[in-house]
Amino acid sequence: RKYLLKNAKGCLVHSKPIASELNKKYSIGATSFNNTDARTNEFCQPKNKFGIGPLKLLFVGRNTSRKKIKRLIELAVRRNDVSVRLVGPGMSNLLKVCGDYRKNLQVFERVKRCELNEHFKWADIVANPGHVGLLCQTAARYGRGIVIDKNSVHAPEVCLAKEAMQPFIDFGDDFEVDAFIDRVQNNPYLLAHWGGYLQNKALEEYTVEHMVEVHLKAFESIAHA
């Protein structure tokens, strides 16, 4: 890999931190194309009045151990002033394992992409209690903020959330989780702020069109070198 990097005429990578690290090590002019799967025309802003009723937390993704989805189920069991919705393959099995049914906990199996709008329209904020990846871009696409576990190892796509100053908390610490929920319930304007900032940042630098533009510029640079 080191040989290829030093002898390449260009280098495109998933994220800015990776580009920075390679440039420090090898001084090769690496550029990030900011990996995403969101097209500009897919961005939307579902109308929603934040701060009414229980805090509505949404998770969308696969049910895998590194996602630590049980933390959200435990939160729904522990607090009646939150409502949790889990969307993705295997969610029903997760609920069966936990052996608890509550009105403030809903599970949905795999849904089509075109059906996600209704779930994000319902949500106040996206909650990711473990490893996060493209869900950052998905939340941005629908104008929803995202709260992420600060102690998990994440995919490069987490850069968007960091740049857009989304909240990072320790989902393994009930006291910290409770403090976050109380803060949001007392300051519901934060929900619109996080969602708007995340979406605006994504529209600027985290779209498929932006990725294409960065690739074309790199190819043109090499061709005219």
PDB file of C-alpha atoms in Angstrom:
ATOM      1  CA  ARG A   1       0.000   0.000   0.000  1.00  0.00           C
ATOM      2  CA  LYS A   2       2.845   2.387   0.872  1.00  0.00           C
ATOM      3  CA  TYR A   3       4.476   1.708  -2.506  1.00  0.00           C
ATOM      4  CA  LEU A   4       1.244   2.404  -4.377  1.00  0.00           C
ATOM      5  CA  LEU A   5       0.608   5.618  -2.472  1.00  0.00           C
ATOM      6  CA  LYS A   6       4.075   7.002  -3.097  1.00  0.00           C
ATOM      7  CA  ASN A   7       3.971   6.164  -6.798  1.00  0.00           C
ATOM      8  CA  ALA A   8       0.402   7.209  -7.554  1.00  0.00           C
ATOM      9  CA  LYS A   9      -0.366  10.382  -9.506  1.00  0.00           C
ATOM     10  CA  GLY A  10      -3.424  10.979  -7.359  1.00  0.00           C
ATOM     11  CA  CYS A  11      -5.205   9.688  -4.299  1.00  0.00           C
ATOM     12  CA  LEU A  12      -8.914   9.895  -3.474  1.00  0.00           C
ATOM     13  CA  VAL A  13     -10.180   8.711  -0.087  1.00  0.00           C
ATOM     14  CA  HIS A  14     -13.447   8.416   1.881  1.00  0.00           C
ATOM     15  CA  SER A  15     -12.978  11.214   4.394  1.00  0.00           C
ATOM     16  CA  LYS A  16     -10.966  14.327   5.299  1.00  0.00           C
ATOM     17  CA  PRO A  17      -9.224  12.760   8.349  1.00  0.00           C
ATOM     18  CA  ILE A  18      -7.932   9.930   6.143  1.00  0.00           C
ATOM     19  CA  ALA A  19      -6.702  12.421   3.547  1.00  0.00           C
ATOM     20  CA  SER A  20      -4.981  14.460   6.253  1.00  0.00           C
ATOM     21  CA  GLU A  21      -3.287  11.392   7.713  1.00  0.00           C
ATOM     22  CA  LEU A  22      -1.972  10.238   4.330  1.00  0.00           C
ATOM     23  CA  ASN A  23      -0.716  13.709   3.471  1.00  0.00           C
ATOM     24  CA  LYS A  24       1.191  13.920   6.749  1.00  0.00           C
ATOM     25  CA  LYS A  25       2.788  10.514   6.233  1.00  0.00           C
ATOM     26  CA  TYR A  26       3.508  10.606   2.517  1.00  0.00           C
ATOM     27  CA  SER A  27       2.919  14.200   1.255  1.00  0.00           C
ATOM     28  CA  ILE A  28       0.986  12.854  -1.735  1.00  0.00           C
ATOM     29  CA  GLY A  29      -1.836  15.387  -2.040  1.00  0.00           C
ATOM     30  CA  ALA A  30      -4.629  13.021  -1.044  1.00  0.00           C
ATOM     31  CA  THR A  31      -8.147  14.428  -1.468  1.00  0.00           C
ATOM     32  CA  SER A  32     -11.387  13.372   0.195  1.00  0.00           C
ATOM     33  CA  PHE A  33     -14.513  12.872  -1.893  1.00  0.00           C
ATOM     34  CA  ASN A  34     -16.627  12.637   1.295  1.00  0.00           C
ATOM     35  CA  ASN A  35     -18.325   9.268   0.815  1.00  0.00           C
ATOM     36  CA  THR A  36     -22.114   9.422   0.715  1.00  0.00           C
ATOM     37  CA  ASP A  37     -25.104   7.863  -1.029  1.00  0.00           C
ATOM     38  CA  ALA A  38     -27.332  10.963  -1.084  1.00  0.00           C
ATOM     39  CA  ARG A  39     -28.241  12.824  -4.264  1.00  0.00           C
ATOM     40  CA  THR A  40     -29.071  16.511  -4.053  1.00  0.00           C
ATOM     41  CA  ASN A  41     -32.635  16.031  -5.287  1.00  0.00           C
ATOM     42  CA  GLU A  42     -33.317  13.520  -2.501  1.00  0.00           C
ATOM     43  CA  PHE A  43     -32.993  16.039   0.304  1.00  0.00           C
ATOM     44  CA  CYS A  44     -36.258  17.047   1.919  1.00  0.00           C
ATOM     45  CA  GLN A  45     -37.577  18.682   5.083  1.00  0.00           C
ATOM     46  CA  PRO A  46     -40.599  16.847   6.467  1.00  0.00           C
ATOM     47  CA  LYS A  47     -42.765  19.257   8.418  1.00  0.00           C
ATOM     48  CA  ASN A  48     -42.779  18.545  12.108  1.00  0.00           C
ATOM     49  CA  LYS A  49     -43.426  20.457  15.312  1.00  0.00           C
ATOM     50  CA  PHE A  50     -40.546  19.587  17.596  1.00  0.00           C
ATOM     51  CA  GLY A  51     -40.923  19.291  21.333  1.00  0.00           C
ATOM     52  CA  ILE A  52     -44.539  18.120  21.403  1.00  0.00           C
ATOM     53  CA  GLY A  53     -45.158  15.000  23.493  1.00  0.00           C
ATOM     54  CA  PRO A  54     -42.469  12.375  24.180  1.00  0.00           C
ATOM     55  CA  LEU A  55     -39.061  12.811  22.597  1.00  0.00           C
ATOM     56  CA  LYS A  56     -39.219  10.647  19.463  1.00  0.00           C
ATOM     57  CA  LEU A  57     -35.995   8.750  18.744  1.00  0.00           C
ATOM     58  CA  LEU A  58     -35.462   6.915  15.435  1.00  0.00           C
ATOM     59  CA  PHE A  59     -32.894   4.310  14.453  1.00  0.00           C
ATOM     60  CA  VAL A  60     -32.642   2.967  10.899  1.00  0.00           C
ATOM     61  CA  GLY A  61     -30.245   0.188   9.972  1.00  0.00           C
ATOM     62  CA  ARG A  62     -29.308  -3.443  10.366  1.00  0.00           C
ATOM     63  CA  ASN A  63     -29.593  -5.239  13.669  1.00  0.00           C
ATOM     64  CA  THR A  64     -25.951  -6.072  14.404  1.00  0.00           C
ATOM     65  CA  SER A  65     -24.105  -6.265  17.713  1.00  0.00           C
ATOM     66  CA  ARG A  66     -21.871  -3.257  16.997  1.00  0.00           C
ATOM     67  CA  LYS A  67     -24.953  -1.042  16.591  1.00  0.00           C
ATOM     68  CA  LYS A  68     -25.848  -1.674  20.282  1.00  0.00           C
ATOM     69  CA  ILE A  69     -29.551  -1.194  19.578  1.00  0.00           C
ATOM     70  CA  LYS A  70     -30.537  -2.787  22.894  1.00  0.00           C
ATOM     71  CA  ARG A  71     -29.507   0.460  24.542  1.00  0.00           C
ATOM     72  CA  LEU A  72     -32.474   2.167  22.893  1.00  0.00           C
ATOM     73  CA  ILE A  73     -34.840  -0.575  23.998  1.00  0.00           C
ATOM     74  CA  GLU A  74     -33.566  -0.287  27.544  1.00  0.00           C
ATOM     75  CA  LEU A  75     -34.074   3.479  27.337  1.00  0.00           C
ATOM     76  CA  ALA A  76     -37.703   3.022  26.253  1.00  0.00           C
ATOM     77  CA  VAL A  77     -38.255   0.657  29.177  1.00  0.00           C
ATOM     78  CA  ARG A  78     -36.610   3.045  31.624  1.00  0.00           C
ATOM     79  CA  ARG A  79     -38.263   6.291  30.525  1.00  0.00           C
ATOM     80  CA  ASN A  80     -41.872   6.872  29.541  1.00  0.00           C
ATOM     81  CA  ASP A  81     -41.184  10.350  28.211  1.00  0.00           C
ATOM     82  CA  VAL A  82     -39.372   9.028  25.134  1.00  0.00           C
ATOM     83  CA  SER A  83     -40.688   7.077  22.183  1.00  0.00           C
ATOM     84  CA  VAL A  84     -38.340   4.790  20.238  1.00  0.00           C
ATOM     85  CA  ARG A  85     -38.815   3.515  16.704  1.00  0.00           C
ATOM     86  CA  LEU A  86     -36.449   0.888  15.244  1.00  0.00           C
ATOM     87  CA  VAL A  87     -36.478   0.310  11.490  1.00  0.00           C
ATOM     88  CA  GLY A  88     -34.477  -2.379   9.708  1.00  0.00           C
ATOM     89  CA  PRO A  89     -33.885  -6.094   9.111  1.00  0.00           C
ATOM     90  CA  GLY A  90     -34.049  -8.280  12.217  1.00  0.00           C
ATOM     91  CA  MET A  91     -35.667  -5.723  14.502  1.00  0.00           C
ATOM     92  CA  SER A  92     -38.576  -8.005  15.400  1.00  0.00           C
ATOM     93  CA  ASN A  93     -36.146 -10.678  16.561  1.00  0.00           C
ATOM     94  CA  LEU A  94     -34.389  -8.140  18.754  1.00  0.00           C
ATOM     95  CA  LEU A  95     -37.650  -7.251  20.454  1.00  0.00           C
ATOM     96  CA  LYS A  96     -38.425 -10.917  21.075  1.00  0.00           C
ATOM     97  CA  VAL A  97     -35.041 -11.444  22.693  1.00  0.00           C
ATOM     98  CA  CYS A  98     -35.576  -8.513  25.025  1.00  0.00           C
ATOM     99  CA  GLY A  99     -38.939  -9.957  26.004  1.00  0.00           C
ATOM    100  CA  ASP A 100     -40.620  -6.633  26.696  1.00  0.00           C
ATOM    101  CA  TYR A 101     -43.425  -4.868  24.877  1.00  0.00           C
ATOM    102  CA  ARG A 102     -44.140  -1.229  25.475  1.00  0.00           C
ATOM    103  CA  LYS A 103     -46.348   1.360  23.825  1.00  0.00           C
ATOM    104  CA  ASN A 104     -43.397   3.728  23.466  1.00  0.00           C
ATOM    105  CA  LEU A 105     -41.355   1.172  21.486  1.00  0.00           C
ATOM    106  CA  GLN A 106     -42.106   0.333  17.855  1.00  0.00           C
ATOM    107  CA  VAL A 107     -40.236  -1.970  15.488  1.00  0.00           C
ATOM    108  CA  PHE A 108     -40.403  -2.182  11.703  1.00  0.00           C
ATOM    109  CA  GLU A 109     -38.664  -4.679   9.457  1.00  0.00           C
ATOM    110  CA  ARG A 110     -36.864  -3.701   6.236  1.00  0.00           C
ATOM    111  CA  VAL A 111     -38.636  -0.906   4.366  1.00  0.00           C
ATOM    112  CA  LYS A 112     -38.103   0.516   0.905  1.00  0.00           C
ATOM    113  CA  ARG A 113     -36.125   3.713   0.640  1.00  0.00           C
ATOM    114  CA  CYS A 114     -39.178   5.577  -0.603  1.00  0.00           C
ATOM    115  CA  GLU A 115     -40.997   4.599   2.609  1.00  0.00           C
ATOM    116  CA  LEU A 116     -38.415   6.122   4.953  1.00  0.00           C
ATOM    117  CA  ASN A 117     -39.929   9.586   4.691  1.00  0.00           C
ATOM    118  CA  GLU A 118     -42.804   8.679   7.008  1.00  0.00           C
ATOM    119  CA  HIS A 119     -40.438   7.426   9.695  1.00  0.00           C
ATOM    120  CA  PHE A 120     -38.247  10.522   9.563  1.00  0.00           C
ATOM    121  CA  LYS A 121     -41.336  12.724   9.499  1.00  0.00           C
ATOM    122  CA  TRP A 122     -42.354  11.054  12.780  1.00  0.00           C
ATOM    123  CA  ALA A 123     -38.930  11.483  14.416  1.00  0.00           C
ATOM    124  CA  ASP A 124     -37.538  14.366  16.444  1.00  0.00           C
ATOM    125  CA  ILE A 125     -33.954  13.130  16.152  1.00  0.00           C
ATOM    126  CA  VAL A 126     -32.037  10.069  14.966  1.00  0.00           C
ATOM    127  CA  ALA A 127     -30.363   8.097  17.753  1.00  0.00           C
ATOM    128  CA  ASN A 128     -27.312   5.925  17.080  1.00  0.00           C
ATOM    129  CA  PRO A 129     -26.179   4.136  20.288  1.00  0.00           C
ATOM    130  CA  GLY A 130     -23.258   2.296  18.673  1.00  0.00           C
ATOM    131  CA  HIS A 131     -21.265   2.182  15.442  1.00  0.00           C
ATOM    132  CA  VAL A 132     -22.434   4.723  12.857  1.00  0.00           C
ATOM    133  CA  GLY A 133     -21.821   5.059   9.135  1.00  0.00           C
ATOM    134  CA  LEU A 134     -24.092   6.230   6.334  1.00  0.00           C
ATOM    135  CA  LEU A 135     -26.953   6.872   8.770  1.00  0.00           C
ATOM    136  CA  CYS A 136     -25.366  10.318   9.249  1.00  0.00           C
ATOM    137  CA  GLN A 137     -26.064  11.103   5.591  1.00  0.00           C
ATOM    138  CA  THR A 138     -29.526   9.566   5.753  1.00  0.00           C
ATOM    139  CA  ALA A 139     -30.461  11.764   8.708  1.00  0.00           C
ATOM    140  CA  ALA A 140     -29.183  14.812   6.811  1.00  0.00           C
ATOM    141  CA  ARG A 141     -31.225  13.864   3.773  1.00  0.00           C
ATOM    142  CA  TYR A 142     -34.404  14.155   5.810  1.00  0.00           C
ATOM    143  CA  GLY A 143     -33.388  17.207   7.831  1.00  0.00           C
ATOM    144  CA  ARG A 144     -33.056  15.400  11.149  1.00  0.00           C
ATOM    145  CA  GLY A 145     -30.208  15.766  13.616  1.00  0.00           C
ATOM    146  CA  ILE A 146     -28.410  12.703  14.949  1.00  0.00           C
ATOM    147  CA  VAL A 147     -27.103  11.897  18.430  1.00  0.00           C
ATOM    148  CA  ILE A 148     -24.194   9.439  18.373  1.00  0.00           C
ATOM    149  CA  ASP A 149     -22.373   7.299  20.919  1.00  0.00           C
ATOM    150  CA  LYS A 150     -19.018   8.937  21.575  1.00  0.00           C
ATOM    151  CA  ASN A 151     -17.246   5.770  22.732  1.00  0.00           C
ATOM    152  CA  SER A 152     -17.900   3.532  19.705  1.00  0.00           C
ATOM    153  CA  VAL A 153     -15.641   3.045  16.694  1.00  0.00           C
ATOM    154  CA  HIS A 154     -17.327   4.636  13.685  1.00  0.00           C
ATOM    155  CA  ALA A 155     -17.078   4.504   9.901  1.00  0.00           C
ATOM    156  CA  PRO A 156     -15.487   7.441   8.034  1.00  0.00           C
ATOM    157  CA  GLU A 157     -18.942   8.874   7.293  1.00  0.00           C
ATOM    158  CA  VAL A 158     -19.119  10.093  10.906  1.00  0.00           C
ATOM    159  CA  CYS A 159     -17.069  13.093   9.729  1.00  0.00           C
ATOM    160  CA  LEU A 160     -20.249  14.782   8.529  1.00  0.00           C
ATOM    161  CA  ALA A 161     -21.775  14.606  12.013  1.00  0.00           C
ATOM    162  CA  LYS A 162     -18.604  16.004  13.583  1.00  0.00           C
ATOM    163  CA  GLU A 163     -18.328  18.852  11.094  1.00  0.00           C
ATOM    164  CA  ALA A 164     -21.998  19.698  11.588  1.00  0.00           C
ATOM    165  CA  MET A 165     -21.514  19.735  15.373  1.00  0.00           C
ATOM    166  CA  GLN A 166     -24.037  17.009  16.129  1.00  0.00           C
ATOM    167  CA  PRO A 167     -24.305  15.803  19.762  1.00  0.00           C
ATOM    168  CA  PHE A 168     -22.072  12.929  20.876  1.00  0.00           C
ATOM    169  CA  ILE A 169     -22.894  11.283  24.202  1.00  0.00           C
ATOM    170  CA  ASP A 170     -22.046   8.114  26.116  1.00  0.00           C
ATOM    171  CA  PHE A 171     -25.049   5.878  25.474  1.00  0.00           C
ATOM    172  CA  GLY A 172     -23.640   3.462  28.030  1.00  0.00           C
ATOM    173  CA  ASP A 173     -24.050   6.015  30.825  1.00  0.00           C
ATOM    174  CA  ASP A 174     -27.689   6.392  31.919  1.00  0.00           C
ATOM    175  CA  PHE A 175     -26.939   9.646  33.724  1.00  0.00           C
ATOM    176  CA  GLU A 176     -25.455  11.226  30.602  1.00  0.00           C
ATOM    177  CA  VAL A 177     -28.307   9.945  28.438  1.00  0.00           C
ATOM    178  CA  ASP A 178     -30.873  11.311  30.884  1.00  0.00           C
ATOM    179  CA  ALA A 179     -29.115  14.674  31.000  1.00  0.00           C
ATOM    180  CA  PHE A 180     -29.204  14.853  27.202  1.00  0.00           C
ATOM    181  CA  ILE A 181     -32.911  14.004  27.048  1.00  0.00           C
ATOM    182  CA  ASP A 182     -33.746  16.540  29.745  1.00  0.00           C
ATOM    183  CA  ARG A 183     -31.723  19.189  27.949  1.00  0.00           C
ATOM    184  CA  VAL A 184     -33.524  18.595  24.655  1.00  0.00           C
ATOM    185  CA  GLN A 185     -36.950  18.515  26.262  1.00  0.00           C
ATOM    186  CA  ASN A 186     -36.229  21.848  27.937  1.00  0.00           C
ATOM    187  CA  ASN A 187     -34.736  23.316  24.746  1.00  0.00           C
ATOM    188  CA  PRO A 188     -36.633  21.795  21.783  1.00  0.00           C
ATOM    189  CA  TYR A 189     -35.206  24.412  19.419  1.00  0.00           C
ATOM    190  CA  LEU A 190     -31.989  22.363  19.481  1.00  0.00           C
ATOM    191  CA  LEU A 191     -33.696  19.663  17.406  1.00  0.00           C
ATOM    192  CA  ALA A 192     -34.372  22.007  14.488  1.00  0.00           C
ATOM    193  CA  HIS A 193     -30.893  23.536  14.877  1.00  0.00           C
ATOM    194  CA  TRP A 194     -29.087  20.187  14.667  1.00  0.00           C
ATOM    195  CA  GLY A 195     -31.226  18.965  11.790  1.00  0.00           C
ATOM    196  CA  GLY A 196     -30.853  22.126   9.763  1.00  0.00           C
ATOM    197  CA  TYR A 197     -27.112  22.403  10.293  1.00  0.00           C
ATOM    198  CA  LEU A 198     -26.549  18.740   9.395  1.00  0.00           C
ATOM    199  CA  GLN A 199     -28.584  19.038   6.212  1.00  0.00           C
ATOM    200  CA  ASN A 200     -26.921  22.270   5.097  1.00  0.00           C
ATOM    201  CA  LYS A 201     -23.456  20.811   5.633  1.00  0.00           C
ATOM    202  CA  ALA A 202     -24.380  17.679   3.696  1.00  0.00           C
ATOM    203  CA  LEU A 203     -25.770  19.712   0.796  1.00  0.00           C
ATOM    204  CA  GLU A 204     -22.520  21.654   0.613  1.00  0.00           C
ATOM    205  CA  GLU A 205     -20.039  18.784   0.627  1.00  0.00           C
ATOM    206  CA  TYR A 206     -21.700  15.380   1.098  1.00  0.00           C
ATOM    207  CA  THR A 207     -23.682  14.566  -2.030  1.00  0.00           C
ATOM    208  CA  VAL A 208     -23.180  12.165  -4.923  1.00  0.00           C
ATOM    209  CA  GLU A 209     -22.802  15.202  -7.175  1.00  0.00           C
ATOM    210  CA  HIS A 210     -19.960  16.492  -4.993  1.00  0.00           C
ATOM    211  CA  MET A 211     -18.244  13.100  -5.157  1.00  0.00           C
ATOM    212  CA  VAL A 212     -18.462  13.111  -8.961  1.00  0.00           C
ATOM    213  CA  GLU A 213     -17.070  16.644  -9.113  1.00  0.00           C
ATOM    214  CA  VAL A 214     -14.083  15.745  -6.929  1.00  0.00           C
ATOM    215  CA  HIS A 215     -13.353  12.629  -8.999  1.00  0.00           C
ATOM    216  CA  LEU A 216     -13.548  14.532 -12.289  1.00  0.00           C
ATOM    217  CA  LYS A 217     -11.207  17.248 -11.010  1.00  0.00           C
ATOM    218  CA  ALA A 218      -8.709  14.596  -9.917  1.00  0.00           C
ATOM    219  CA  PHE A 219      -8.848  12.833 -13.282  1.00  0.00           C
ATOM    220  CA  GLU A 220      -8.475  16.121 -15.181  1.00  0.00           C
ATOM    221  CA  SER A 221      -5.525  17.112 -13.022  1.00  0.00           C
ATOM    222  CA  ILE A 222      -3.748  13.849 -13.790  1.00  0.00           C
ATOM    223  CA  ALA A 223      -4.576  14.019 -17.496  1.00  0.00           C
ATOM    224  CA  HIS A 224      -3.057  17.493 -17.815  1.00  0.00           C
ATOM    225  CA  ALA A 225      -0.067  16.871 -15.561  1.00  0.00           C
TER     226      ALA A 225
END
